[in-house]
Structures are given as structure tokens and as C-alpha cells.
PDB file of C-alpha atoms and ligand atoms in Angstrom:
ATOM      1  CA  UNK A  93     -13.386 -65.073  30.558  1.00  0.00           C
ATOM      2  CA  UNK A  94     -16.241 -62.582  30.764  1.00  0.00           C
ATOM      3  CA  UNK A  95     -18.373 -61.117  28.000  1.00  0.00           C
ATOM      4  CA  UNK A  96     -20.223 -57.802  28.346  1.00  0.00           C
ATOM      5  CA  UNK A  97     -22.985 -55.913  26.425  1.00  0.00           C
ATOM      6  CA  UNK A  98     -20.503 -54.133  24.136  1.00  0.00           C
ATOM      7  CA  UNK A  99     -19.582 -57.458  22.751  1.00  0.00           C
ATOM      8  CA  UNK A 100     -16.068 -57.577  24.036  1.00  0.00           C
ATOM      9  CA  UNK A 101     -14.485 -60.261  26.197  1.00  0.00           C
ATOM     10  CA  UNK A 102     -12.059 -60.118  29.064  1.00  0.00           C
ATOM     11  CA  UNK A 103      -9.274 -62.641  29.192  1.00  0.00           C
ATOM     12  CA  UNK A 104      -7.068 -63.201  32.181  1.00  0.00           C
ATOM     13  CA  UNK A 105      -3.711 -64.881  31.688  1.00  0.00           C
ATOM     14  CA  UNK A 106       0.063 -64.641  32.254  1.00  0.00           C
ATOM     15  CA  UNK A 107       2.315 -63.399  29.495  1.00  0.00           C
ATOM     16  CA  UNK A 108       6.105 -63.496  29.858  1.00  0.00           C
ATOM     17  CA  UNK A 109       5.713 -63.788  33.639  1.00  0.00           C
ATOM     18  CA  UNK A 110       3.292 -60.918  34.001  1.00  0.00           C
ATOM     19  CA  UNK A 111      -0.369 -61.390  34.939  1.00  0.00           C
ATOM     20  CA  UNK A 112      -2.666 -59.477  32.549  1.00  0.00           C
ATOM     21  CA  UNK A 113      -6.426 -59.004  31.981  1.00  0.00           C
ATOM     22  CA  UNK A 114      -7.101 -57.852  28.416  1.00  0.00           C
ATOM     23  CA  UNK A 115     -10.415 -56.782  26.979  1.00  0.00           C
ATOM     24  CA  UNK A 116     -10.754 -57.583  23.310  1.00  0.00           C
ATOM     25  CA  UNK A 117     -13.108 -58.669  20.573  1.00  0.00           C
ATOM     26  CA  UNK A 118     -14.518 -62.161  20.531  1.00  0.00           C
ATOM     27  CA  UNK A 119     -13.093 -64.437  17.855  1.00  0.00           C
ATOM     28  CA  UNK A 120      -9.752 -62.787  17.869  1.00  0.00           C
ATOM     29  CA  UNK A 121      -6.846 -65.111  17.137  1.00  0.00           C
ATOM     30  CA  UNK A 122      -4.150 -65.564  19.750  1.00  0.00           C
ATOM     31  CA  UNK A 123      -1.539 -64.259  17.298  1.00  0.00           C
ATOM     32  CA  UNK A 124      -3.506 -61.023  16.893  1.00  0.00           C
ATOM     33  CA  UNK A 125      -3.933 -60.702  20.654  1.00  0.00           C
ATOM     34  CA  UNK A 126      -0.186 -60.974  21.086  1.00  0.00           C
ATOM     35  CA  UNK A 127       0.760 -58.613  18.235  1.00  0.00           C
ATOM     36  CA  UNK A 128      -2.044 -56.084  18.239  1.00  0.00           C
ATOM     37  CA  UNK A 129      -3.409 -55.887  21.752  1.00  0.00           C
ATOM     38  CA  UNK A 130      -0.064 -56.494  23.514  1.00  0.00           C
ATOM     39  CA  UNK A 131       2.310 -55.015  20.918  1.00  0.00           C
ATOM     40  CA  UNK A 132       4.598 -58.017  21.127  1.00  0.00           C
ATOM     41  CA  UNK A 133       5.638 -58.147  17.442  1.00  0.00           C
ATOM     42  CA  UNK A 134       8.406 -60.710  17.895  1.00  0.00           C
ATOM     43  CA  UNK A 135       5.805 -63.416  17.135  1.00  0.00           C
ATOM     44  CA  UNK A 136       5.442 -63.503  13.342  1.00  0.00           C
ATOM     45  CA  UNK A 137       2.561 -63.945  10.962  1.00  0.00           C
ATOM     46  CA  UNK A 138       3.219 -65.780   7.725  1.00  0.00           C
ATOM     47  CA  UNK A 139       0.873 -68.338   6.223  1.00  0.00           C
ATOM     48  CA  UNK A 140      -2.028 -67.898   8.712  1.00  0.00           C
ATOM     49  CA  UNK A 141      -3.019 -71.457   7.890  1.00  0.00           C
ATOM     50  CA  UNK A 142      -1.121 -73.543  10.452  1.00  0.00           C
ATOM     51  CA  UNK A 143       1.571 -74.673   8.009  1.00  0.00           C
ATOM     52  CA  UNK A 144       4.728 -72.547   8.537  1.00  0.00           C
ATOM     53  CA  UNK A 145       4.928 -72.370  12.374  1.00  0.00           C
ATOM     54  CA  UNK A 146       6.430 -68.865  12.442  1.00  0.00           C
ATOM     55  CA  UNK A 147       3.658 -67.827  14.808  1.00  0.00           C
ATOM     56  CA  UNK A 148       4.719 -70.391  17.483  1.00  0.00           C
ATOM     57  CA  UNK A 149       4.652 -69.374  21.170  1.00  0.00           C
ATOM     58  CA  UNK A 150       4.794 -71.552  24.283  1.00  0.00           C
ATOM     59  CA  UNK A 151       1.524 -72.097  26.120  1.00  0.00           C
ATOM     60  CA  UNK A 152       2.088 -73.676  29.517  1.00  0.00           C
ATOM     61  CA  UNK A 153       5.492 -74.658  28.241  1.00  0.00           C
ATOM     62  CA  UNK A 154       4.391 -76.303  25.002  1.00  0.00           C
ATOM     63  CA  UNK A 155       4.633 -74.963  21.480  1.00  0.00           C
ATOM     64  CA  UNK A 156       1.392 -73.853  19.825  1.00  0.00           C
ATOM     65  CA  UNK A 157       0.683 -72.171  16.464  1.00  0.00           C
ATOM     66  CA  UNK A 158      -0.910 -68.963  17.666  1.00  0.00           C
ATOM     67  CA  UNK A 159      -2.544 -68.162  14.293  1.00  0.00           C
ATOM     68  CA  UNK A 160      -4.754 -71.185  14.668  1.00  0.00           C
ATOM     69  CA  UNK A 161      -6.043 -70.580  18.242  1.00  0.00           C
ATOM     70  CA  UNK A 162      -8.816 -68.468  19.487  1.00  0.00           C
ATOM     71  CA  UNK A 163      -7.432 -65.928  21.984  1.00  0.00           C
ATOM     72  CA  UNK A 164      -9.834 -67.033  24.658  1.00  0.00           C
ATOM     73  CA  UNK A 165      -7.974 -70.307  24.982  1.00  0.00           C
ATOM     74  CA  UNK A 166      -5.256 -68.523  27.045  1.00  0.00           C
ATOM     75  CA  UNK A 167      -7.545 -67.888  29.987  1.00  0.00           C
ATOM     76  CA  UNK A 168      -5.618 -68.846  33.160  1.00  0.00           C
ATOM     77  CA  UNK A 169      -2.742 -70.121  31.088  1.00  0.00           C
ATOM     78  CA  UNK A 170       0.941 -68.986  30.829  1.00  0.00           C
ATOM     79  CA  UNK A 171       2.200 -67.726  27.491  1.00  0.00           C
ATOM     80  CA  UNK A 172       5.887 -67.182  26.666  1.00  0.00           C
ATOM     81  CA  UNK A 173       6.890 -65.194  23.639  1.00  0.00           C
ATOM     82  CA  UNK A 174      10.396 -64.338  22.401  1.00  0.00           C
ATOM     83  CA  UNK A 175      10.223 -61.037  24.296  1.00  0.00           C
ATOM     84  CA  UNK A 176      10.012 -62.918  27.652  1.00  0.00           C
ATOM     85  CA  UNK A 177      12.797 -65.403  27.010  1.00  0.00           C
ATOM     86  CA  UNK A 178      15.597 -63.597  28.792  1.00  0.00           C
ATOM     87  CA  UNK A 179      13.582 -63.111  31.970  1.00  0.00           C
ATOM     88  CA  UNK A 180      12.294 -60.066  33.848  1.00  0.00           C
ATOM     89  CA  UNK A 181      14.671 -57.125  33.527  1.00  0.00           C
ATOM     90  CA  UNK A 182      17.506 -59.408  32.334  1.00  0.00           C
ATOM     91  CA  UNK A 183      19.352 -57.821  29.413  1.00  0.00           C
ATOM     92  CA  UNK A 184      21.537 -60.910  28.944  1.00  0.00           C
ATOM     93  CA  UNK A 185      20.408 -63.075  26.043  1.00  0.00           C
ATOM     94  CA  UNK A 186      19.172 -66.618  26.738  1.00  0.00           C
ATOM     95  CA  UNK A 187      21.855 -69.295  25.860  1.00  0.00           C
ATOM     96  CA  UNK A 188      19.655 -70.386  22.968  1.00  0.00           C
ATOM     97  CA  UNK A 189      19.584 -66.882  21.533  1.00  0.00           C
ATOM     98  CA  UNK A 190      23.420 -66.671  21.916  1.00  0.00           C
ATOM     99  CA  UNK A 191      23.783 -70.033  20.239  1.00  0.00           C
ATOM    100  CA  UNK A 192      21.660 -68.999  17.250  1.00  0.00           C
ATOM    101  CA  UNK A 193      23.872 -65.866  16.824  1.00  0.00           C
ATOM    102  CA  UNK A 194      27.155 -67.803  17.241  1.00  0.00           C
ATOM    103  CA  UNK A 195      26.179 -70.559  14.814  1.00  0.00           C
ATOM    104  CA  UNK A 196      24.993 -68.076  12.190  1.00  0.00           C
ATOM    105  CA  UNK A 197      21.545 -69.526  12.256  1.00  0.00           C
ATOM    106  CA  UNK A 198      19.754 -66.227  11.842  1.00  0.00           C
ATOM    107  CA  UNK A 199      19.522 -64.849   8.334  1.00  0.00           C
ATOM    108  CA  UNK A 200      16.369 -62.798   7.677  1.00  0.00           C
ATOM    109  CA  UNK A 201      15.327 -63.763  11.165  1.00  0.00           C
ATOM    110  CA  UNK A 202      11.625 -64.206  10.374  1.00  0.00           C
ATOM    111  CA  UNK A 203      11.423 -67.819  11.648  1.00  0.00           C
ATOM    112  CA  UNK A 204      13.917 -67.270  14.473  1.00  0.00           C
ATOM    113  CA  UNK A 205      11.579 -66.443  17.356  1.00  0.00           C
ATOM    114  CA  UNK A 206       9.559 -69.574  16.693  1.00  0.00           C
ATOM    115  CA  UNK A 207      12.723 -71.706  16.236  1.00  0.00           C
ATOM    116  CA  UNK A 208      14.169 -70.514  19.487  1.00  0.00           C
ATOM    117  CA  UNK A 209      10.947 -71.028  21.484  1.00  0.00           C
ATOM    118  CA  UNK A 210      10.513 -74.482  20.048  1.00  0.00           C
ATOM    119  CA  UNK A 211      14.160 -75.263  20.855  1.00  0.00           C
ATOM    120  CA  UNK A 212      13.589 -74.226  24.461  1.00  0.00           C
ATOM    121  CA  UNK A 213      10.646 -76.645  24.744  1.00  0.00           C
ATOM    122  CA  UNK A 214      12.688 -79.394  23.082  1.00  0.00           C
ATOM    123  CA  UNK A 215      15.896 -79.001  25.093  1.00  0.00           C
ATOM    124  CA  UNK A 216      13.902 -78.947  28.354  1.00  0.00           C
ATOM    125  CA  UNK A 217      12.663 -82.519  27.630  1.00  0.00           C
ATOM    126  CA  UNK A 218      15.818 -83.651  25.806  1.00  0.00           C
ATOM    127  CA  UNK A 219      18.901 -81.791  27.103  1.00  0.00           C
ATOM    128  CA  UNK A 220      21.460 -83.913  25.131  1.00  0.00           C
ATOM    129  CA  UNK A 221      19.852 -84.648  21.765  1.00  0.00           C
ATOM    130  CA  UNK A 222      21.235 -86.073  18.595  1.00  0.00           C
ATOM    131  CA  UNK A 223      21.300 -83.943  15.426  1.00  0.00           C
ATOM    132  CA  UNK A 224      18.506 -86.142  14.005  1.00  0.00           C
ATOM    133  CA  UNK A 225      16.360 -85.541  17.108  1.00  0.00           C
ATOM    134  CA  UNK A 226      17.009 -81.811  16.838  1.00  0.00           C
ATOM    135  CA  UNK A 227      16.087 -81.819  13.167  1.00  0.00           C
ATOM    136  CA  UNK A 228      12.773 -83.588  13.866  1.00  0.00           C
ATOM    137  CA  UNK A 229      12.020 -81.277  16.806  1.00  0.00           C
ATOM    138  CA  UNK A 230      12.071 -78.122  14.695  1.00  0.00           C
ATOM    139  CA  UNK A 231      10.474 -79.706  11.610  1.00  0.00           C
ATOM    140  CA  UNK A 232       7.062 -78.034  12.188  1.00  0.00           C
ATOM    141  CA  UNK A 233       8.709 -74.648  11.550  1.00  0.00           C
ATOM    142  CA  UNK A 234       9.658 -73.638   8.022  1.00  0.00           C
ATOM    143  CA  UNK A 235      12.764 -71.564   7.326  1.00  0.00           C
ATOM    144  CA  UNK A 236      13.076 -70.106   3.841  1.00  0.00           C
ATOM    145  CA  UNK A 237      16.769 -68.981   4.344  1.00  0.00           C
ATOM    146  CA  UNK A 238      19.195 -71.239   6.140  1.00  0.00           C
ATOM    147  CA  UNK A 239      18.701 -74.751   4.792  1.00  0.00           C
ATOM    148  CA  UNK A 240      18.459 -75.885   8.402  1.00  0.00           C
ATOM    149  CA  UNK A 241      22.081 -77.073   8.899  1.00  0.00           C
ATOM    150  CA  UNK A 242      23.000 -73.876  10.897  1.00  0.00           C
ATOM    151  CA  UNK A 243      19.822 -74.120  12.838  1.00  0.00           C
ATOM    152  CA  UNK A 244      20.675 -77.614  13.929  1.00  0.00           C
ATOM    153  CA  UNK A 245      24.240 -76.489  14.678  1.00  0.00           C
ATOM    154  CA  UNK A 246      22.676 -73.754  16.923  1.00  0.00           C
ATOM    155  CA  UNK A 247      20.497 -76.279  18.788  1.00  0.00           C
ATOM    156  CA  UNK A 248      23.437 -78.528  19.405  1.00  0.00           C
ATOM    157  CA  UNK A 249      25.504 -75.517  20.647  1.00  0.00           C
ATOM    158  CA  UNK A 250      22.598 -74.373  22.861  1.00  0.00           C
ATOM    159  CA  UNK A 251      22.286 -77.861  24.414  1.00  0.00           C
ATOM    160  CA  UNK A 252      26.069 -77.707  25.286  1.00  0.00           C
ATOM    161  CA  UNK A 253      25.687 -74.230  26.756  1.00  0.00           C
ATOM    162  CA  UNK A 254      22.660 -75.177  28.813  1.00  0.00           C
ATOM    163  CA  UNK A 255      24.204 -78.329  30.198  1.00  0.00           C
ATOM    164  CA  UNK A 256      27.267 -76.350  31.302  1.00  0.00           C
ATOM    165  CA  UNK A 257      25.106 -73.821  33.237  1.00  0.00           C
TER     166      UNK A 257
HETATM  167  S1  FES B  85       1.427 -68.114  10.537  1.00  0.00           S
HETATM  168 FE1  FES B  85       0.747 -69.604  11.944  1.00  0.00          FE
HETATM  169  S2  FES B  85       1.387 -71.475  11.030  1.00  0.00           S
HETATM  170 FE2  FES B  85       1.952 -69.985   9.585  1.00  0.00          FE
HETATM  171  S1  FES B  86      16.064 -67.124   8.842  1.00  0.00           S
HETATM  172 FE1  FES B  86      14.816 -66.386   7.201  1.00  0.00          FE
HETATM  173  S2  FES B  86      13.024 -67.662   7.350  1.00  0.00           S
HETATM  174 FE2  FES B  86      14.454 -68.608   8.734  1.00  0.00          FE
END
């Protein structure tokens, strides 16, 4: 990370598989870097206080609440947002995305990008979970619509799909 006389900083990192160097204002939150500087609006702002989890992205494969982090933390790291989930140039949805649609786990959709990214992290370390394990795994993310049953259904369906692939 470099700072120059115009009081901006340069941050080098990888986002959705692409290496980028972004010049931005010091003190910017990671969520704002993603939404404003990169235009990736799939990552959502809600509480801004680290409570709801809708701003979740994966940093080096682990879920983080991007509204709580200074953007400079991503220097030399890999970030995955919902836009990068299907892979470079791949129009096919990821099995987790398909499972959320098939299980009816998307209502307003506001929490869905965070739920899907957290599910990806979870299923990579636990490919054949119980419903209770799935429920605990997504508990840091609040959904105001579904009552969670369909989201757990979607995680179980995604785990089946991914084990078959
Ligand atoms: S917007 Fe980040 S935790 Fe709620
Ligand atoms: S689907 Fe609406 S907040 Fe979760």
C-alpha cells in the first residue's frame, strides 16, 4: 500500500480472480471500496455496525464483514464477491446459487449474496453437514424474510449437488 501527497492510497489485491491496483481515500471501508470504487453492488449495506452480516465477502477464502474493515486490509489478499462466484466468463450459475433458487430460499434477496458466500466457505470445510451445522454456519447473517428453513434446505441441496460434481 502506498500513500502520496494528494492523500490517497494505492491498494493492490485480487478481486474475483482479477489482480487490481486501486487508488482511493484513506480510511475507506472495504464495503465502500467494493461497491463504490469497483461498482460491485452485489455486496449489500444494511446495519453498518457488524451485526447483520449482509456485507459479507470472502477474504482469502474466509467470510468477513466488509463494513467493519478498513479497505487497506485487502493489500495482497484475495477477495471473492457474489459477482465472482461463477468463475471467469462462466454464465452457468454456481451449484449453491442454483440450490438457493430451487429451494425457494431467495425472497427479497438482500441477504442472499452473503448467505451464498458464507455457504461456500462452510461447504468447503464441511461438505456433508447436518441441518443443525448448516443453521449454525449461517447464523452470523440475518434474513428478514425467509425464516431460515428454506435457506437451510438450500444449503443441504447445495451440499448434495457439490458432492455429486
Ligand atoms: S452491513 Fe456489515 S454487518 Fe451489517
Ligand atoms: S431474503 Fe430478504 S433478507 Fe433474506
